[in-house]
CSV table of C-alpha atoms and ligand atoms in Angstrom, one decimal:
chain,number,residue,atom,x,y,z
A,1,MET,CA,-126.2,168.1,86.1
A,2,ASN,CA,-126.3,165.2,83.7
A,3,LEU,CA,-126.5,164.2,80.1
A,4,SER,CA,-130.2,163.8,79.9
A,5,LEU,CA,-132.0,165.7,77.2
A,6,GLU,CA,-135.5,164.9,78.4
A,7,ASN,CA,-138.1,167.6,77.7
A,8,ARG,CA,-135.8,169.3,75.2
A,9,THR,CA,-136.0,169.7,71.5
A,10,TYR,CA,-133.2,170.0,69.0
A,11,VAL,CA,-133.1,170.8,65.3
A,12,ILE,CA,-130.8,168.6,63.2
A,13,MET,CA,-129.9,170.0,59.8
A,14,GLY,CA,-128.1,167.9,57.1
A,15,VAL,CA,-129.1,164.3,57.3
A,16,ALA,CA,-128.7,162.7,53.9
A,17,ASN,CA,-128.7,159.0,54.8
A,18,LYS,CA,-127.8,156.6,57.6
A,19,ARG,CA,-124.0,157.3,57.2
A,20,SER,CA,-124.5,161.1,57.7
A,21,ILE,CA,-122.7,162.7,60.7
A,22,ALA,CA,-126.0,164.5,61.3
A,23,TRP,CA,-127.7,161.1,61.8
A,24,GLY,CA,-125.0,160.0,64.3
A,25,ILE,CA,-125.8,163.2,66.2
A,26,ALA,CA,-129.5,162.5,66.0
A,27,ARG,CA,-129.1,159.0,67.4
A,28,SER,CA,-127.1,160.2,70.4
A,29,LEU,CA,-129.5,163.1,71.2
A,30,SER,CA,-132.5,160.8,70.8
A,31,ASN,CA,-131.0,158.1,73.0
A,32,ALA,CA,-130.6,160.8,75.7
A,33,GLY,CA,-134.4,161.5,75.5
A,34,ALA,CA,-134.5,164.5,73.2
A,35,ARG,CA,-137.3,165.4,70.8
A,36,LEU,CA,-135.9,166.0,67.3
A,37,VAL,CA,-136.8,168.2,64.3
A,38,PHE,CA,-135.0,167.3,61.0
A,39,THR,CA,-134.6,169.6,58.1
A,40,TYR,CA,-133.6,168.4,54.7
A,41,ALA,CA,-132.7,170.2,51.5
A,42,GLY,CA,-134.5,169.1,48.4
A,43,GLU,CA,-137.0,166.4,47.8
A,44,ARG,CA,-134.2,164.0,46.9
A,45,PHE,CA,-133.5,163.4,50.6
A,46,GLU,CA,-137.0,163.7,52.1
A,47,LYS,CA,-137.9,160.0,52.1
A,48,ASN,CA,-134.5,159.0,53.6
A,49,VAL,CA,-134.9,161.5,56.4
A,50,ARG,CA,-138.6,160.5,57.1
A,51,ASP,CA,-137.7,156.8,57.2
A,52,LEU,CA,-134.7,157.4,59.5
A,53,ALA,CA,-136.8,159.7,61.8
A,54,GLU,CA,-139.5,157.0,62.0
A,55,SER,CA,-136.9,154.4,63.0
A,56,LEU,CA,-136.3,156.4,66.3
A,57,GLU,CA,-138.0,155.2,69.5
A,58,ARG,CA,-139.8,158.5,69.8
A,59,SER,CA,-142.5,159.0,67.2
A,60,ASP,CA,-142.9,162.8,67.6
A,61,SER,CA,-140.0,163.9,65.3
A,62,LEU,CA,-140.8,166.7,62.9
A,63,VAL,CA,-139.4,166.5,59.3
A,64,ILE,CA,-139.4,169.8,57.3
A,65,PRO,CA,-137.7,171.2,54.2
A,66,CYS,CA,-135.1,173.9,54.5
A,67,ASP,CA,-132.9,175.1,51.7
A,68,VAL,CA,-130.4,177.3,53.5
A,69,THR,CA,-129.6,179.3,50.4
A,70,ASP,CA,-133.1,180.9,50.7
A,71,ASP,CA,-133.7,183.2,53.7
A,72,GLU,CA,-137.5,182.8,53.2
A,73,GLN,CA,-137.2,179.0,53.5
A,74,ILE,CA,-135.2,179.4,56.7
A,75,LYS,CA,-137.8,181.8,58.1
A,76,GLU,CA,-140.6,179.5,57.1
A,77,ALA,CA,-138.9,176.4,58.6
A,78,PHE,CA,-138.3,178.0,62.0
A,79,GLY,CA,-141.8,179.5,61.9
A,80,ARG,CA,-143.2,176.0,61.5
A,81,ILE,CA,-141.0,174.7,64.3
A,82,LYS,CA,-142.2,177.5,66.5
A,83,GLU,CA,-145.8,176.6,65.8
A,84,GLU,CA,-145.4,172.9,66.3
A,85,VAL,CA,-142.9,172.6,69.2
A,86,GLY,CA,-142.5,176.2,70.6
A,87,VAL,CA,-139.2,176.5,72.3
A,88,ILE,CA,-136.0,174.8,71.0
A,89,HIS,CA,-132.8,174.1,72.9
A,90,GLY,CA,-130.3,173.7,70.2
A,91,VAL,CA,-129.4,173.3,66.6
A,92,ALA,CA,-126.9,170.9,64.9
A,93,HIS,CA,-125.8,172.5,61.6
A,94,CYS,CA,-124.2,169.8,59.5
A,95,ILE,CA,-124.4,171.4,56.1
A,96,ALA,CA,-121.7,172.0,53.4
A,97,PHE,CA,-121.4,172.0,49.7
A,98,ALA,CA,-118.8,172.8,47.0
A,99,ASN,CA,-118.7,171.9,43.3
A,100,VAL,CA,-117.0,168.5,43.1
A,101,GLU,CA,-114.7,169.7,40.3
A,102,GLU,CA,-113.3,172.3,42.7
A,103,LEU,CA,-112.3,169.7,45.3
A,104,LYS,CA,-109.3,168.6,43.4
A,105,GLY,CA,-106.2,170.0,41.8
A,106,GLU,CA,-105.1,173.6,42.5
A,107,TYR,CA,-107.1,175.9,44.8
A,108,LEU,CA,-106.0,178.7,42.4
A,109,ASN,CA,-108.5,177.5,39.8
A,110,THR,CA,-111.5,178.1,42.1
A,111,THR,CA,-114.1,180.2,40.2
A,112,ARG,CA,-115.9,183.2,41.6
A,113,ASP,CA,-119.3,181.3,41.4
A,114,GLY,CA,-117.8,178.2,43.0
A,115,PHE,CA,-116.2,180.3,45.8
A,116,LEU,CA,-119.5,182.1,46.5
A,117,LEU,CA,-121.5,178.8,46.4
A,118,ALA,CA,-119.3,177.0,48.9
A,119,HIS,CA,-119.3,180.0,51.3
A,120,ASN,CA,-123.0,180.6,50.9
A,121,ILE,CA,-124.0,177.0,51.8
A,122,SER,CA,-121.2,176.0,54.1
A,123,SER,CA,-120.5,179.2,56.0
A,124,TYR,CA,-123.2,181.9,55.7
A,125,SER,CA,-126.0,179.4,56.4
A,126,LEU,CA,-124.8,179.1,60.0
A,127,THR,CA,-125.3,182.8,60.6
A,128,ALA,CA,-128.7,182.8,58.8
A,129,VAL,CA,-129.9,179.8,60.8
A,130,ALA,CA,-128.6,181.2,64.2
A,131,LYS,CA,-130.6,184.4,63.6
A,132,GLU,CA,-133.9,182.5,63.3
A,133,ALA,CA,-133.1,179.9,65.9
A,134,ARG,CA,-132.2,182.5,68.5
A,135,GLN,CA,-135.9,183.6,68.6
A,136,LEU,CA,-137.0,180.1,69.6
A,137,MET,CA,-134.2,179.5,72.1
A,138,THR,CA,-135.8,181.5,74.9
A,139,GLU,CA,-134.4,179.1,77.5
A,140,GLY,CA,-130.9,179.4,76.2
A,141,GLY,CA,-129.1,176.4,74.6
A,142,SER,CA,-126.5,175.3,72.2
A,143,ILE,CA,-125.8,175.7,68.5
A,144,MET,CA,-123.1,173.5,66.9
A,145,THR,CA,-121.6,173.1,63.5
A,146,MET,CA,-119.3,170.7,61.7
A,147,THR,CA,-115.8,171.8,60.5
A,148,TYR,CA,-112.7,170.1,59.3
A,149,LEU,CA,-108.9,170.5,59.8
A,150,GLY,CA,-108.6,171.8,56.2
A,151,GLY,CA,-109.9,175.1,57.4
A,152,GLU,CA,-106.9,175.5,59.7
A,153,ARG,CA,-104.2,174.3,57.5
A,154,VAL,CA,-103.7,173.2,53.9
A,155,VAL,CA,-105.1,169.7,53.2
A,156,ASN,CA,-104.6,168.5,49.6
A,157,ASN,CA,-107.8,168.8,47.5
A,158,TYR,CA,-109.9,170.4,50.2
A,159,ASN,CA,-109.4,173.7,48.5
A,160,VAL,CA,-112.4,176.1,48.4
A,161,MET,CA,-114.0,174.0,51.2
A,162,GLY,CA,-111.0,174.7,53.4
A,163,VAL,CA,-111.4,178.5,52.9
A,164,ALA,CA,-115.2,178.2,53.6
A,165,LYS,CA,-114.5,176.2,56.8
A,166,ALA,CA,-112.1,178.9,57.9
A,167,SER,CA,-114.9,181.4,57.4
A,168,LEU,CA,-117.3,179.1,59.2
A,169,ASP,CA,-114.9,178.7,62.2
A,170,ALA,CA,-114.6,182.5,62.5
A,171,SER,CA,-118.4,182.9,62.2
A,172,MET,CA,-118.9,180.4,65.0
A,173,LYS,CA,-116.7,182.6,67.3
A,174,TYR,CA,-118.5,185.8,66.4
A,175,LEU,CA,-121.9,184.2,66.9
A,176,ALA,CA,-120.7,182.8,70.3
A,177,ASN,CA,-119.9,186.4,71.3
A,178,ASP,CA,-123.3,187.7,70.1
A,179,LEU,CA,-125.4,185.0,71.6
A,180,GLY,CA,-123.6,184.4,74.9
A,181,LYS,CA,-125.8,187.1,76.6
A,182,ASP,CA,-128.9,185.1,75.7
A,183,GLY,CA,-127.4,181.9,77.3
A,184,ILE,CA,-126.8,180.4,73.9
A,185,ARG,CA,-123.5,178.7,73.3
A,186,VAL,CA,-122.0,178.2,69.8
A,187,ASN,CA,-119.3,175.6,69.1
A,188,ALA,CA,-117.8,173.4,66.4
A,189,ILE,CA,-116.8,169.8,66.1
A,190,SER,CA,-113.8,169.2,63.8
A,191,ALA,CA,-114.3,165.6,62.8
A,192,GLY,CA,-111.7,163.3,61.2
A,193,PRO,CA,-112.6,162.0,57.8
A,194,ILE,CA,-115.7,159.7,57.8
A,195,ARG,CA,-117.1,157.8,54.7
A,196,THR,CA,-120.3,159.9,54.3
A,197,LEU,CA,-122.2,160.7,51.1
A,198,ALA,CA,-120.3,164.1,51.0
A,199,ALA,CA,-117.0,162.1,51.0
A,200,LYS,CA,-118.2,159.9,48.1
A,201,GLY,CA,-116.4,160.5,44.9
A,202,VAL,CA,-113.4,161.9,46.7
A,203,GLY,CA,-110.4,160.3,45.0
A,204,ASP,CA,-108.0,158.6,47.4
A,205,PHE,CA,-110.3,158.5,50.4
A,206,ASN,CA,-109.1,155.0,51.2
A,207,SER,CA,-105.5,156.2,51.5
A,208,ILE,CA,-106.5,159.2,53.6
A,209,LEU,CA,-108.3,156.8,56.0
A,210,LYS,CA,-105.3,154.4,56.0
A,211,ASP,CA,-102.9,157.2,56.9
A,212,ILE,CA,-105.1,158.0,59.9
A,213,GLU,CA,-105.2,154.4,61.1
A,214,GLU,CA,-101.4,154.3,60.9
A,215,ARG,CA,-100.5,157.7,62.4
A,216,ALA,CA,-103.3,159.2,64.5
A,217,PRO,CA,-102.6,158.9,68.2
A,218,LEU,CA,-105.7,156.6,68.7
A,219,ARG,CA,-104.7,154.6,65.5
A,220,ARG,CA,-108.2,154.4,64.2
A,221,THR,CA,-110.6,156.5,62.1
A,222,THR,CA,-113.4,158.6,63.5
A,223,THR,CA,-117.0,157.2,63.7
A,224,THR,CA,-120.3,159.0,63.5
A,225,GLU,CA,-121.0,157.6,67.0
A,226,GLU,CA,-118.0,159.4,68.4
A,227,VAL,CA,-119.1,162.7,66.9
A,228,GLY,CA,-122.7,162.1,68.1
A,229,ASP,CA,-121.6,161.6,71.7
A,230,THR,CA,-119.6,164.8,71.6
A,231,ALA,CA,-122.6,166.6,70.2
A,232,LEU,CA,-124.6,165.2,73.1
A,233,PHE,CA,-122.0,166.7,75.5
A,234,LEU,CA,-122.3,170.0,73.6
A,235,MET,CA,-126.1,170.0,73.8
A,236,SER,CA,-126.2,169.0,77.5
A,237,ASP,CA,-125.6,171.2,80.5
A,238,LEU,CA,-122.3,169.4,81.2
A,239,SER,CA,-120.7,171.8,78.6
A,240,ARG,CA,-122.3,174.9,80.1
A,241,GLY,CA,-118.9,176.7,80.4
A,242,LEU,CA,-117.9,176.0,76.8
A,243,THR,CA,-118.5,178.4,73.9
A,244,GLY,CA,-116.6,179.7,70.9
A,245,GLU,CA,-114.7,176.4,70.9
A,246,MET,CA,-113.6,173.9,68.3
A,247,LEU,CA,-113.4,170.3,69.5
A,248,HIS,CA,-111.3,167.9,67.4
A,249,ILE,CA,-112.9,164.5,67.3
A,250,ASP,CA,-110.3,163.0,65.1
A,251,SER,CA,-108.4,160.3,67.1
A,252,GLY,CA,-105.9,163.1,67.8
A,253,PHE,CA,-104.8,163.5,64.2
A,254,HIS,CA,-104.7,167.3,64.4
A,255,ILE,CA,-101.7,167.3,66.8
A,256,LEU,CA,-99.4,165.7,64.3
A,257,GLY,CA,-97.0,167.9,62.3
B,1,N5H,C1,-109.4,166.6,51.7
B,1,N5H,C2,-110.6,166.0,51.6
B,1,N5H,C3,-111.0,165.4,50.4
B,1,N5H,C4,-111.5,166.4,49.3
B,1,N5H,C5,-112.6,167.3,49.6
B,1,N5H,C6,-113.8,166.9,50.0
B,1,N5H,C7,-114.9,167.8,50.5
B,1,N5H,C8,-116.0,167.4,50.9
B,1,N5H,C9,-117.1,168.3,51.5
B,1,N5H,C10,-118.2,168.8,50.5
B,1,N5H,C11,-119.4,169.1,51.4
B,1,N5H,C12,-118.5,167.7,49.5
B,1,N5H,C13,-119.5,168.1,48.4
B,1,N5H,O1,-120.0,169.2,48.4
B,1,N5H,C14,-119.7,167.1,47.3
B,1,N5H,C15,-120.7,167.6,46.3
B,1,N5H,O2,-120.1,168.4,45.3
B,1,N5H,C16,-121.3,166.4,45.6
B,1,N5H,N1,-122.1,165.6,46.5
B,1,N5H,C17,-123.4,165.7,46.8
B,1,N5H,O3,-124.1,166.6,46.2
B,1,N5H,C18,-124.0,164.8,47.8
B,1,N5H,C19,-125.0,164.0,47.1
B,1,N5H,C20,-124.5,165.6,49.0
B,1,N5H,C21,-125.0,164.8,50.1
B,1,N5H,O4,-123.4,166.4,49.5
B,1,N5H,C22,-123.6,167.6,49.9
B,1,N5H,N2,-122.6,168.2,50.4
B,1,N5H,O5,-124.8,168.1,49.9
B,1,N5H,C23,-111.5,166.0,52.8
B,1,N5H,C24,-111.8,164.7,53.4
B,1,N5H,C25,-110.5,163.9,53.8
B,1,N5H,C26,-112.7,164.9,54.6
B,1,N5H,C27,-114.1,165.4,54.3
B,1,N5H,C28,-114.9,164.5,53.4
B,1,N5H,C29,-114.5,166.6,54.8
B,1,N5H,C30,-115.8,167.2,54.6
B,1,N5H,O6,-115.9,168.4,54.8
B,1,N5H,O7,-116.8,166.5,54.4
């Protein structure tokens, strides 16, 4: 039993640029010998993702569009993956969205549309993706998603995204229960704050990071490499007994009161 992912294929959803957590995951899996399939949402990110995929040592990555708000696109994307690579061994779901104006001030002001949008993209998409991925995971495997502490307790400004992450966390567990009989494990990584594109425009991000450097048990902030290497563990057979679990990769910040 080892960390090698030779002869395995993984779908990575949610690379926006080189700072993306999804890209940290891609590098760790690729270094372990995996073949990768990248999905992106919207033409805006296509070139970034293609350029990044080409920078990997293996030249057989697949890059395809997949807007997770559209069931047809998810079906089409996994249909193409089936045609081109056949069996897959895992999916890294690194997708979230909320209206930026609802990520500050009082949660109370969340609109119905904003609530549904955040839940649609950030939570329901895992279920919709797992349903299609299951059909290609005939040898079993591992599905993982990204969550954040703000789904477990109140973190200022996280607001509707926190409520969506709570829903995502519960979905992860129900999916783990459904898919366990097919040898498919479902887990989540709860990462500490990382300066990604999604974090851009978040007021006070510097002071959030500074607080972590001062107080987290490891006295440093989380890197995409740390998340990537944990994803490698989750995708490998070393984690074969682990499902329905949330791993905090956050320098231990979550244990603080
Ligand atoms: C407590 C905080 C800070 C406040 C909340 C931040 C929430 C961020 C997550 C979502 C995904 C950000 C988001 O949807 C921003 C969009 O409205 C605008 N941005 C975009 O459209 C960019 C271009 C694309 C790439 O973004 C997406 N999502 O497609 C939490 C922080 C301390 C930690 C953090 C930043 C958590 C997290 O969930 O990412």
